[in-house]
PDB file of C-alpha atoms in Angstrom:
ATOM      1  CA  MET W   1     -54.968  94.276 -11.141  1.00 75.00           C
ATOM      2  CA  SER W   2     -58.386  94.284 -12.524  1.00 81.00           C
ATOM      3  CA  LEU W   3     -59.117  94.248 -16.221  1.00 82.00           C
ATOM      4  CA  SER W   4     -59.916  97.856 -16.646  1.00 83.00           C
ATOM      5  CA  GLU W   5     -56.911  98.426 -14.987  1.00 86.00           C
ATOM      6  CA  PHE W   6     -55.069  96.061 -17.308  1.00 89.00           C
ATOM      7  CA  TRP W   7     -56.427  98.540 -20.158  1.00 89.00           C
ATOM      8  CA  ASP W   8     -55.236 101.664 -17.932  1.00 90.00           C
ATOM      9  CA  PHE W   9     -51.644 100.807 -17.433  1.00 91.00           C
ATOM     10  CA  LEU W  10     -51.665  99.516 -21.539  1.00 93.00           C
ATOM     11  CA  VAL W  11     -52.748 102.636 -23.374  1.00 91.00           C
ATOM     12  CA  LEU W  12     -50.446 104.811 -20.457  1.00 91.00           C
ATOM     13  CA  GLY W  13     -47.477 102.550 -21.453  1.00 92.00           C
ATOM     14  CA  VAL W  14     -47.762 102.799 -24.883  1.00 93.00           C
ATOM     15  CA  VAL W  15     -48.148 106.829 -24.914  1.00 92.00           C
ATOM     16  CA  LEU W  16     -45.005 106.787 -22.660  1.00 92.00           C
ATOM     17  CA  GLY W  17     -43.254 103.991 -24.861  1.00 93.00           C
ATOM     18  CA  SER W  18     -44.210 106.232 -28.026  1.00 92.00           C
ATOM     19  CA  LEU W  19     -42.034 109.000 -26.418  1.00 91.00           C
ATOM     20  CA  TYR W  20     -38.982 107.484 -25.079  1.00 93.00           C
ATOM     21  CA  ALA W  21     -39.398 105.602 -29.020  1.00 92.00           C
ATOM     22  CA  VAL W  22     -38.610 109.105 -30.626  1.00 91.00           C
ATOM     23  CA  ILE W  23     -35.908 109.803 -27.738  1.00 92.00           C
ATOM     24  CA  ALA W  24     -34.290 106.833 -28.518  1.00 91.00           C
ATOM     25  CA  ILE W  25     -33.921 107.051 -32.360  1.00 89.00           C
ATOM     26  CA  GLY W  26     -31.708 110.443 -31.628  1.00 86.00           C
ATOM     27  CA  TYR W  27     -29.414 107.520 -30.322  1.00 88.00           C
ATOM     28  CA  THR W  28     -30.042 104.953 -32.674  1.00 88.00           C
ATOM     29  CA  LEU W  29     -29.117 107.301 -35.614  1.00 86.00           C
ATOM     30  CA  VAL W  30     -25.952 108.486 -34.298  1.00 86.00           C
ATOM     31  CA  TYR W  31     -24.800 104.893 -33.426  1.00 86.00           C
ATOM     32  CA  GLY W  32     -25.742 103.871 -36.799  1.00 82.00           C
ATOM     33  CA  VAL W  33     -23.834 106.570 -38.584  1.00 80.00           C
ATOM     34  CA  LEU W  34     -20.347 107.035 -36.235  1.00 78.00           C
ATOM     35  CA  GLN W  35     -20.807 103.915 -33.487  1.00 81.00           C
ATOM     36  CA  LEU W  36     -20.723 106.562 -30.871  1.00 82.00           C
ATOM     37  CA  LEU W  37     -22.565 106.218 -27.651  1.00 84.00           C
ATOM     38  CA  ASN W  38     -23.984 110.513 -27.930  1.00 89.00           C
ATOM     39  CA  PHE W  39     -25.107 110.290 -24.088  1.00 88.00           C
ATOM     40  CA  ALA W  40     -25.323 114.440 -24.489  1.00 92.00           C
ATOM     41  CA  HIS W  41     -29.126 113.455 -26.365  1.00 92.00           C
ATOM     42  CA  SER W  42     -30.671 113.382 -23.081  1.00 92.00           C
ATOM     43  CA  GLU W  43     -29.643 117.144 -23.036  1.00 94.00           C
ATOM     44  CA  VAL W  44     -31.038 117.996 -26.516  1.00 94.00           C
ATOM     45  CA  PHE W  45     -34.189 117.081 -25.427  1.00 94.00           C
ATOM     46  CA  MET W  46     -33.896 118.968 -22.194  1.00 95.00           C
ATOM     47  CA  PHE W  47     -33.364 121.695 -24.322  1.00 96.00           C
ATOM     48  CA  GLY W  48     -36.218 121.136 -26.568  1.00 95.00           C
ATOM     49  CA  GLY W  49     -38.329 121.546 -23.361  1.00 95.00           C
ATOM     50  CA  TYR W  50     -37.125 124.537 -22.481  1.00 96.00           C
ATOM     51  CA  GLY W  51     -37.300 126.084 -26.154  1.00 95.00           C
ATOM     52  CA  GLY W  52     -41.244 125.395 -25.962  1.00 94.00           C
ATOM     53  CA  LEU W  53     -41.327 126.269 -22.896  1.00 95.00           C
ATOM     54  CA  LEU W  54     -39.342 130.068 -23.623  1.00 94.00           C
ATOM     55  CA  ALA W  55     -41.621 130.426 -26.896  1.00 94.00           C
ATOM     56  CA  LEU W  56     -44.561 129.666 -25.107  1.00 93.00           C
ATOM     57  CA  THR W  57     -43.961 132.207 -22.376  1.00 92.00           C
ATOM     58  CA  ALA W  58     -43.260 134.929 -24.581  1.00 91.00           C
ATOM     59  CA  LEU W  59     -46.501 134.423 -26.347  1.00 88.00           C
ATOM     60  CA  ILE W  60     -49.487 133.101 -24.937  1.00 83.00           C
ATOM     61  CA  PRO W  61     -51.956 135.565 -23.169  1.00 79.00           C
ATOM     62  CA  GLU W  62     -52.495 135.462 -19.867  1.00 76.00           C
ATOM     63  CA  THR W  63     -56.543 133.459 -20.701  1.00 77.00           C
ATOM     64  CA  THR W  64     -56.101 130.105 -21.769  1.00 77.00           C
ATOM     65  CA  PRO W  65     -56.516 129.600 -25.200  1.00 77.00           C
ATOM     66  CA  SER W  66     -58.788 127.214 -27.208  1.00 76.00           C
ATOM     67  CA  GLY W  67     -60.010 125.935 -30.414  1.00 80.00           C
ATOM     68  CA  THR W  68     -57.421 126.687 -32.928  1.00 86.00           C
ATOM     69  CA  GLY W  69     -55.029 129.335 -31.286  1.00 85.00           C
ATOM     70  CA  SER W  70     -54.990 125.728 -28.847  1.00 88.00           C
ATOM     71  CA  VAL W  71     -53.325 124.284 -31.871  1.00 90.00           C
ATOM     72  CA  VAL W  72     -51.615 127.057 -33.469  1.00 92.00           C
ATOM     73  CA  TYR W  73     -49.472 127.626 -29.558  1.00 92.00           C
ATOM     74  CA  VAL W  74     -48.841 123.389 -30.104  1.00 93.00           C
ATOM     75  CA  LEU W  75     -47.283 123.781 -33.141  1.00 94.00           C
ATOM     76  CA  ILE W  76     -45.389 126.901 -32.038  1.00 95.00           C
ATOM     77  CA  GLY W  77     -43.708 125.385 -28.637  1.00 94.00           C
ATOM     78  CA  MET W  78     -43.000 121.862 -30.838  1.00 93.00           C
ATOM     79  CA  VAL W  79     -41.691 123.436 -33.530  1.00 96.00           C
ATOM     80  CA  ALA W  80     -39.634 125.780 -31.147  1.00 96.00           C
ATOM     81  CA  GLY W  81     -38.408 122.716 -28.878  1.00 95.00           C
ATOM     82  CA  ALA W  82     -37.730 120.923 -31.917  1.00 95.00           C
ATOM     83  CA  ALA W  83     -35.459 124.047 -33.063  1.00 96.00           C
ATOM     84  CA  LEU W  84     -33.573 124.234 -30.297  1.00 96.00           C
ATOM     85  CA  GLY W  85     -32.745 120.657 -30.338  1.00 95.00           C
ATOM     86  CA  GLY W  86     -31.422 120.843 -33.599  1.00 95.00           C
ATOM     87  CA  ALA W  87     -29.519 123.492 -32.891  1.00 96.00           C
ATOM     88  CA  VAL W  88     -27.973 121.984 -29.731  1.00 95.00           C
ATOM     89  CA  ALA W  89     -27.417 118.605 -31.722  1.00 95.00           C
ATOM     90  CA  PHE W  90     -25.745 120.898 -34.696  1.00 95.00           C
ATOM     91  CA  GLY W  91     -23.400 122.150 -31.955  1.00 95.00           C
ATOM     92  CA  LEU W  92     -22.641 119.460 -30.107  1.00 93.00           C
ATOM     93  CA  GLU W  93     -21.824 117.576 -33.323  1.00 93.00           C
ATOM     94  CA  ARG W  94     -19.246 120.532 -34.874  1.00 93.00           C
ATOM     95  CA  VAL W  95     -17.892 121.815 -31.982  1.00 93.00           C
ATOM     96  CA  ALA W  96     -17.593 118.032 -29.513  1.00 92.00           C
ATOM     97  CA  TYR W  97     -17.458 115.563 -31.866  1.00 91.00           C
ATOM     98  CA  ARG W  98     -16.794 116.276 -35.414  1.00 91.00           C
ATOM     99  CA  PRO W  99     -12.175 117.453 -34.232  1.00 92.00           C
ATOM    100  CA  LEU W 100     -12.125 114.597 -32.616  1.00 91.00           C
ATOM    101  CA  ARG W 101     -13.299 112.295 -35.856  1.00 87.00           C
ATOM    102  CA  ARG W 102     -10.884 114.064 -38.325  1.00 88.00           C
ATOM    103  CA  ARG W 103      -8.154 113.806 -35.739  1.00 88.00           C
ATOM    104  CA  GLY W 104      -8.881 109.968 -35.529  1.00 85.00           C
ATOM    105  CA  ALA W 105      -9.878 109.972 -32.015  1.00 87.00           C
ATOM    106  CA  PRO W 106      -9.805 106.503 -29.882  1.00 89.00           C
ATOM    107  CA  ARG W 107     -13.544 105.605 -29.240  1.00 85.00           C
ATOM    108  CA  LEU W 108     -12.685 105.764 -25.488  1.00 89.00           C
ATOM    109  CA  VAL W 109     -12.185 109.567 -25.893  1.00 91.00           C
ATOM    110  CA  PHE W 110     -15.387 109.897 -27.857  1.00 90.00           C
ATOM    111  CA  LEU W 111     -17.260 108.338 -24.961  1.00 89.00           C
ATOM    112  CA  ILE W 112     -15.644 110.462 -22.263  1.00 92.00           C
ATOM    113  CA  THR W 113     -16.458 113.740 -24.209  1.00 93.00           C
ATOM    114  CA  ALA W 114     -20.229 112.389 -24.890  1.00 92.00           C
ATOM    115  CA  ILE W 115     -20.356 112.406 -20.584  1.00 92.00           C
ATOM    116  CA  GLY W 116     -18.224 116.169 -20.413  1.00 94.00           C
ATOM    117  CA  ALA W 117     -20.739 117.578 -22.938  1.00 94.00           C
ATOM    118  CA  SER W 118     -23.387 116.200 -20.970  1.00 93.00           C
ATOM    119  CA  PHE W 119     -22.624 117.703 -17.550  1.00 93.00           C
ATOM    120  CA  PHE W 120     -21.487 120.909 -19.217  1.00 94.00           C
ATOM    121  CA  LEU W 121     -25.204 121.482 -21.004  1.00 94.00           C
ATOM    122  CA  TYR W 122     -27.566 120.573 -17.934  1.00 92.00           C
ATOM    123  CA  ASN W 123     -25.290 122.601 -15.788  1.00 94.00           C
ATOM    124  CA  LEU W 124     -25.124 125.512 -18.308  1.00 94.00           C
ATOM    125  CA  ALA W 125     -29.289 125.059 -18.722  1.00 95.00           C
ATOM    126  CA  GLY W 126     -29.543 125.283 -14.846  1.00 94.00           C
ATOM    127  CA  LYS W 127     -27.106 128.669 -14.877  1.00 94.00           C
ATOM    128  CA  LEU W 128     -29.460 129.528 -17.652  1.00 93.00           C
ATOM    129  CA  PHE W 129     -33.289 128.794 -16.564  1.00 93.00           C
ATOM    130  CA  GLY W 130     -32.614 128.434 -13.177  1.00 91.00           C
ATOM    131  CA  ARG W 131     -32.669 125.246 -11.425  1.00 91.00           C
ATOM    132  CA  ASN W 132     -36.164 124.581 -10.118  1.00 93.00           C
ATOM    133  CA  PRO W 133     -38.885 123.125 -12.158  1.00 94.00           C
ATOM    134  CA  LEU W 134     -41.053 125.420 -14.639  1.00 94.00           C
ATOM    135  CA  PRO W 135     -44.263 124.435 -15.527  1.00 91.00           C
ATOM    136  CA  MET W 136     -45.205 124.969 -19.490  1.00 90.00           C
ATOM    137  CA  PRO W 137     -48.059 127.585 -20.093  1.00 89.00           C
ATOM    138  CA  THR W 138     -51.128 126.076 -20.449  1.00 88.00           C
ATOM    139  CA  MET W 139     -52.033 126.003 -23.768  1.00 88.00           C
ATOM    140  CA  TYR W 140     -55.535 124.647 -23.763  1.00 86.00           C
ATOM    141  CA  GLU W 141     -58.082 123.015 -20.918  1.00 87.00           C
ATOM    142  CA  ASN W 142     -56.890 119.447 -20.738  1.00 86.00           C
ATOM    143  CA  LYS W 143     -59.687 117.204 -20.283  1.00 86.00           C
ATOM    144  CA  ARG W 144     -60.842 113.705 -21.504  1.00 86.00           C
ATOM    145  CA  VAL W 145     -61.164 113.237 -25.200  1.00 84.00           C
ATOM    146  CA  LEU W 146     -61.149 109.561 -26.047  1.00 85.00           C
ATOM    147  CA  SER W 147     -61.793 106.044 -24.413  1.00 85.00           C
ATOM    148  CA  VAL W 148     -60.176 103.094 -25.392  1.00 84.00           C
ATOM    149  CA  PHE W 149     -61.112 100.128 -23.944  1.00 85.00           C
ATOM    150  CA  GLY W 150     -62.466 101.820 -20.873  1.00 84.00           C
ATOM    151  CA  ALA W 151     -58.995 103.894 -20.390  1.00 85.00           C
ATOM    152  CA  GLU W 152     -59.591 107.706 -21.278  1.00 88.00           C
ATOM    153  CA  LEU W 153     -56.858 109.422 -22.343  1.00 90.00           C
ATOM    154  CA  THR W 154     -56.423 112.933 -21.629  1.00 91.00           C
ATOM    155  CA  ILE W 155     -55.209 115.780 -24.773  1.00 91.00           C
ATOM    156  CA  THR W 156     -52.077 115.757 -23.654  1.00 91.00           C
ATOM    157  CA  GLN W 157     -51.691 112.291 -23.620  1.00 91.00           C
ATOM    158  CA  VAL W 158     -53.700 111.914 -27.437  1.00 92.00           C
ATOM    159  CA  LEU W 159     -51.315 114.762 -28.416  1.00 91.00           C
ATOM    160  CA  ILE W 160     -47.886 112.633 -27.044  1.00 92.00           C
ATOM    161  CA  LEU W 161     -49.117 109.416 -29.034  1.00 91.00           C
ATOM    162  CA  VAL W 162     -50.464 111.265 -32.631  1.00 93.00           C
ATOM    163  CA  SER W 163     -46.973 113.434 -32.639  1.00 92.00           C
ATOM    164  CA  ALA W 164     -44.747 110.490 -31.929  1.00 90.00           C
ATOM    165  CA  VAL W 165     -46.529 107.899 -34.376  1.00 92.00           C
ATOM    166  CA  VAL W 166     -46.699 111.152 -37.441  1.00 93.00           C
ATOM    167  CA  MET W 167     -42.848 111.742 -36.263  1.00 91.00           C
ATOM    168  CA  MET W 168     -41.566 108.017 -36.195  1.00 89.00           C
ATOM    169  CA  ILE W 169     -43.568 107.141 -39.589  1.00 91.00           C
ATOM    170  CA  GLY W 170     -41.858 110.873 -40.926  1.00 91.00           C
ATOM    171  CA  LEU W 171     -38.441 109.543 -39.726  1.00 88.00           C
ATOM    172  CA  ASP W 172     -38.545 106.257 -41.469  1.00 87.00           C
ATOM    173  CA  TYR W 173     -39.417 107.957 -44.818  1.00 90.00           C
ATOM    174  CA  VAL W 174     -36.565 110.245 -44.962  1.00 90.00           C
ATOM    175  CA  VAL W 175     -34.249 107.509 -43.572  1.00 87.00           C
ATOM    176  CA  ASN W 176     -35.701 104.779 -46.148  1.00 86.00           C
ATOM    177  CA  ARG W 177     -37.535 106.730 -49.143  1.00 88.00           C
ATOM    178  CA  THR W 178     -34.947 110.281 -49.952  1.00 90.00           C
ATOM    179  CA  LYS W 179     -31.745 111.261 -50.941  1.00 89.00           C
ATOM    180  CA  MET W 180     -30.730 112.219 -46.989  1.00 88.00           C
ATOM    181  CA  GLY W 181     -31.320 108.553 -45.761  1.00 87.00           C
ATOM    182  CA  SER W 182     -29.865 107.214 -48.490  1.00 89.00           C
ATOM    183  CA  GLY W 183     -26.216 108.992 -47.663  1.00 88.00           C
ATOM    184  CA  ILE W 184     -27.213 107.961 -43.888  1.00 88.00           C
ATOM    185  CA  ARG W 185     -27.537 103.862 -44.523  1.00 87.00           C
ATOM    186  CA  ALA W 186     -24.664 104.406 -47.134  1.00 88.00           C
ATOM    187  CA  VAL W 187     -22.618 105.974 -44.452  1.00 87.00           C
ATOM    188  CA  ALA W 188     -23.662 103.853 -42.024  1.00 85.00           C
ATOM    189  CA  GLN W 189     -22.601 100.951 -43.923  1.00 85.00           C
ATOM    190  CA  ASP W 190     -18.997 101.796 -44.951  1.00 85.00           C
ATOM    191  CA  PRO W 191     -18.369 105.448 -44.933  1.00 84.00           C
ATOM    192  CA  ASP W 192     -15.153 104.490 -46.529  1.00 86.00           C
ATOM    193  CA  VAL W 193     -16.474 103.523 -49.706  1.00 88.00           C
ATOM    194  CA  ALA W 194     -19.284 106.037 -49.185  1.00 86.00           C
ATOM    195  CA  SER W 195     -16.972 108.628 -49.428  1.00 86.00           C
ATOM    196  CA  LEU W 196     -15.430 106.886 -52.348  1.00 87.00           C
ATOM    197  CA  MET W 197     -18.755 106.913 -54.007  1.00 85.00           C
ATOM    198  CA  GLY W 198     -19.142 110.868 -53.707  1.00 85.00           C
ATOM    199  CA  VAL W 199     -20.960 111.087 -50.519  1.00 86.00           C
ATOM    200  CA  ASP W 200     -19.969 114.394 -48.222  1.00 89.00           C
ATOM    201  CA  ILE W 201     -19.406 112.671 -44.563  1.00 89.00           C
ATOM    202  CA  ASP W 202     -19.187 115.570 -42.875  1.00 90.00           C
ATOM    203  CA  LYS W 203     -22.857 116.707 -44.235  1.00 91.00           C
ATOM    204  CA  VAL W 204     -24.332 113.285 -43.466  1.00 91.00           C
ATOM    205  CA  VAL W 205     -22.869 113.174 -39.858  1.00 91.00           C
ATOM    206  CA  SER W 206     -24.070 116.703 -39.325  1.00 92.00           C
ATOM    207  CA  ARG W 207     -27.435 115.938 -40.899  1.00 92.00           C
ATOM    208  CA  THR W 208     -28.053 113.056 -38.677  1.00 92.00           C
ATOM    209  CA  PHE W 209     -27.115 114.715 -35.351  1.00 93.00           C
ATOM    210  CA  VAL W 210     -29.934 117.093 -36.702  1.00 94.00           C
ATOM    211  CA  LEU W 211     -32.301 114.994 -37.533  1.00 92.00           C
ATOM    212  CA  GLY W 212     -32.308 113.363 -33.964  1.00 91.00           C
ATOM    213  CA  GLY W 213     -31.778 116.574 -32.435  1.00 93.00           C
ATOM    214  CA  LEU W 214     -35.426 117.805 -34.006  1.00 94.00           C
ATOM    215  CA  LEU W 215     -36.667 114.250 -32.600  1.00 93.00           C
ATOM    216  CA  GLY W 216     -35.354 114.842 -29.732  1.00 93.00           C
ATOM    217  CA  GLY W 217     -35.871 118.791 -28.833  1.00 94.00           C
ATOM    218  CA  ALA W 218     -40.197 117.831 -29.748  1.00 94.00           C
ATOM    219  CA  ALA W 219     -39.853 114.390 -27.299  1.00 93.00           C
ATOM    220  CA  GLY W 220     -38.751 117.086 -24.859  1.00 94.00           C
ATOM    221  CA  PHE W 221     -41.325 119.723 -25.545  1.00 94.00           C
ATOM    222  CA  LEU W 222     -44.284 116.896 -25.677  1.00 93.00           C
ATOM    223  CA  PHE W 223     -42.630 115.653 -22.211  1.00 93.00           C
ATOM    224  CA  GLY W 224     -42.771 119.076 -20.604  1.00 92.00           C
ATOM    225  CA  THR W 225     -46.403 119.705 -21.262  1.00 90.00           C
ATOM    226  CA  ASN W 226     -46.928 116.529 -18.892  1.00 82.00           C
ATOM    227  CA  SER W 227     -44.911 117.401 -16.735  1.00 81.00           C
ATOM    228  CA  GLN W 228     -42.971 120.642 -16.323  1.00 90.00           C
ATOM    229  CA  VAL W 229     -39.491 121.531 -17.311  1.00 94.00           C
ATOM    230  CA  TRP W 230     -36.122 121.731 -15.462  1.00 94.00           C
ATOM    231  CA  TYR W 231     -32.675 121.283 -16.161  1.00 93.00           C
ATOM    232  CA  THR W 232     -32.037 117.955 -15.238  1.00 92.00           C
ATOM    233  CA  MET W 233     -35.173 116.357 -16.689  1.00 93.00           C
ATOM    234  CA  GLY W 234     -33.767 114.465 -19.518  1.00 90.00           C
ATOM    235  CA  PHE W 235     -31.784 112.034 -17.195  1.00 90.00           C
ATOM    236  CA  LEU W 236     -34.463 109.399 -16.540  1.00 89.00           C
ATOM    237  CA  PRO W 237     -35.782 109.617 -19.692  1.00 90.00           C
ATOM    238  CA  GLY W 238     -32.535 109.629 -21.653  1.00 90.00           C
ATOM    239  CA  ILE W 239     -31.000 106.730 -19.429  1.00 89.00           C
ATOM    240  CA  THR W 240     -34.461 104.835 -20.560  1.00 90.00           C
ATOM    241  CA  ALA W 241     -34.534 105.651 -24.062  1.00 90.00           C
ATOM    242  CA  PHE W 242     -31.104 104.134 -24.957  1.00 89.00           C
ATOM    243  CA  ALA W 243     -31.965 101.223 -23.265  1.00 88.00           C
ATOM    244  CA  ALA W 244     -34.932 101.058 -25.246  1.00 89.00           C
ATOM    245  CA  ALA W 245     -32.113 101.801 -28.224  1.00 89.00           C
ATOM    246  CA  VAL W 246     -30.095  98.635 -27.016  1.00 88.00           C
ATOM    247  CA  LEU W 247     -33.165  96.645 -26.540  1.00 88.00           C
ATOM    248  CA  GLY W 248     -34.727  96.932 -30.294  1.00 87.00           C
ATOM    249  CA  GLY W 249     -31.011  96.592 -31.654  1.00 84.00           C
ATOM    250  CA  ILE W 250     -29.489  99.513 -31.211  1.00 80.00           C
ATOM    251  CA  GLY W 251     -28.276 101.143 -34.784  1.00 79.00           C
ATOM    252  CA  ASN W 252     -31.893 100.406 -36.172  1.00 83.00           C
ATOM    253  CA  VAL W 253     -34.398 102.876 -36.110  1.00 83.00           C
ATOM    254  CA  ARG W 254     -37.963 100.281 -36.113  1.00 86.00           C
ATOM    255  CA  GLY W 255     -35.836  98.863 -33.364  1.00 88.00           C
ATOM    256  CA  ALA W 256     -35.342 102.065 -31.439  1.00 87.00           C
ATOM    257  CA  MET W 257     -38.898 102.746 -32.040  1.00 88.00           C
ATOM    258  CA  LEU W 258     -40.190  98.808 -30.872  1.00 90.00           C
ATOM    259  CA  GLY W 259     -37.925  98.556 -28.038  1.00 90.00           C
ATOM    260  CA  GLY W 260     -39.644 101.678 -26.263  1.00 91.00           C
ATOM    261  CA  LEU W 261     -42.863 100.718 -26.926  1.00 92.00           C
ATOM    262  CA  LEU W 262     -42.012  97.764 -25.434  1.00 91.00           C
ATOM    263  CA  LEU W 263     -40.250  99.499 -22.641  1.00 91.00           C
ATOM    264  CA  GLY W 264     -42.864 101.377 -21.899  1.00 92.00           C
ATOM    265  CA  VAL W 265     -45.169  98.996 -21.569  1.00 92.00           C
ATOM    266  CA  VAL W 266     -43.433  97.011 -19.402  1.00 91.00           C
ATOM    267  CA  GLU W 267     -42.608 100.092 -17.046  1.00 92.00           C
ATOM    268  CA  THR W 268     -45.537 100.977 -16.406  1.00 92.00           C
ATOM    269  CA  MET W 269     -47.503  97.491 -16.023  1.00 92.00           C
ATOM    270  CA  THR W 270     -44.939  97.366 -13.119  1.00 91.00           C
ATOM    271  CA  VAL W 271     -45.953 100.017 -11.721  1.00 91.00           C
ATOM    272  CA  GLY W 272     -49.553  98.731 -12.122  1.00 89.00           C
ATOM    273  CA  LEU W 273     -48.446  95.316 -10.729  1.00 89.00           C
ATOM    274  CA  TRP W 274     -45.736  96.515  -7.714  1.00 87.00           C
ATOM    275  CA  GLY W 275     -46.116  99.885  -7.427  1.00 86.00           C
ATOM    276  CA  ASP W 276     -44.285 103.383  -8.310  1.00 85.00           C
ATOM    277  CA  ASP W 277     -41.669 101.979  -6.438  1.00 85.00           C
ATOM    278  CA  TRP W 278     -40.770  99.267  -8.854  1.00 86.00           C
ATOM    279  CA  ARG W 279     -41.092 101.601 -11.993  1.00 83.00           C
ATOM    280  CA  TYR W 280     -37.682 101.097 -13.526  1.00 82.00           C
ATOM    281  CA  VAL W 281     -36.672  97.703 -12.370  1.00 85.00           C
ATOM    282  CA  GLY W 282     -39.020  95.735 -14.568  1.00 80.00           C
ATOM    283  CA  ALA W 283     -38.108  97.850 -17.847  1.00 77.00           C
ATOM    284  CA  PHE W 284     -34.273  97.156 -16.975  1.00 81.00           C
ATOM    285  CA  VAL W 285     -34.942  93.029 -15.752  1.00 86.00           C
ATOM    286  CA  VAL W 286     -36.891  92.670 -19.370  1.00 84.00           C
ATOM    287  CA  LEU W 287     -33.417  94.782 -21.036  1.00 81.00           C
ATOM    288  CA  VAL W 288     -30.908  91.999 -19.387  1.00 85.00           C
ATOM    289  CA  LEU W 289     -33.304  89.221 -20.080  1.00 86.00           C
ATOM    290  CA  VAL W 290     -33.697  90.471 -23.551  1.00 84.00           C
ATOM    291  CA  LEU W 291     -29.916  90.844 -23.899  1.00 83.00           C
ATOM    292  CA  MET W 292     -28.865  87.652 -22.761  1.00 85.00           C
ATOM    293  CA  VAL W 293     -31.003  85.380 -25.171  1.00 85.00           C
ATOM    294  CA  ARG W 294     -30.239  87.758 -28.133  1.00 83.00           C
ATOM    295  CA  PRO W 295     -26.971  90.353 -27.475  1.00 82.00           C
ATOM    296  CA  THR W 296     -27.532  92.369 -30.673  1.00 81.00           C
ATOM    297  CA  GLY W 297     -31.110  93.092 -29.261  1.00 82.00           C
ATOM    298  CA  ILE W 298     -34.657  92.310 -30.724  1.00 83.00           C
ATOM    299  CA  LEU W 299     -34.454  93.169 -34.197  1.00 82.00           C
ATOM    300  CA  GLY W 300     -30.428  93.036 -34.147  1.00 73.00           C
ATOM    301  CA  GLU W 301     -29.269  94.867 -37.462  1.00 61.00           C
ATOM    302  CA  ARG W 302     -27.851  98.215 -37.640  1.00 60.00           C
ATOM    303  CA  LEU W 303     -28.772 101.144 -39.555  1.00 54.00           C
ATOM    304  CA  GLY W 304     -26.985 100.342 -43.121  1.00 50.00           C
ATOM    305  CA  ARG W 305     -28.782  97.313 -43.475  1.00 47.00           C
ATOM    306  CA  THR W 306     -31.863  97.184 -42.275  1.00 43.00           C
ATOM    307  CA  ALA W 307     -33.058 101.066 -41.921  1.00 39.00           C
TER     308      ALA W 307
END
């Protein structure tokens, strides 16, 4: 690998990793509060892609927008994706998980329910939207606009990177600096004590799901702008983002961000060194090696203690 190729793959890895980090936050938020592995989060991500696709298909004219029009359509697509992702996450919590929580169901039942909800949601999407990949409507001319150490980035890649960074900073602020974040951290640390102190557990859990769903839905839209939208599109990014959350220390928001970025870079570097067939091998080898040395992940602390 030449030096120019190194920078190309490194920058691509950071872009990809930022997307993984945003998805991973949804896993880690829910785990931090409920100790629940919400495997249906990959379908929240998928519905976010469809949310943006449907909104833009209804609004975008036949000619490619430019300038302010492109910015407006990108914002519309992202808001639509985030809104549908948040709505699906809210529905999941109310329909699938809350009844189990109130009945004091064992964690294995939550896990089985999460897997069942995932199957239901992606088959529902296949039934509603068809099983063929659908291209995202053209919002702008995707030309190269930025060069970093010789690695050239397109508008879509810059959009993904900037949006992901803004969302991660915003989420970090919400969790650490707001009343809502205090409630989330209190429930994550000790739900019984939080309840005695007047924290509404149901409300906090519901808001946590919606927060993760908003980010996951927006990430689904961003992913769709770089490729296409289809009913199983959440599977591989979801698995990788879950691995990123575990790598960083599941339950730790900043750990999820770090794990996502690290896995994204390792994935693209693996492609650069050994080809696309090894894309996911390098990332998961790193995951296993890190967990062998540090089983709780790189940062390794729960949401309630560090956020």
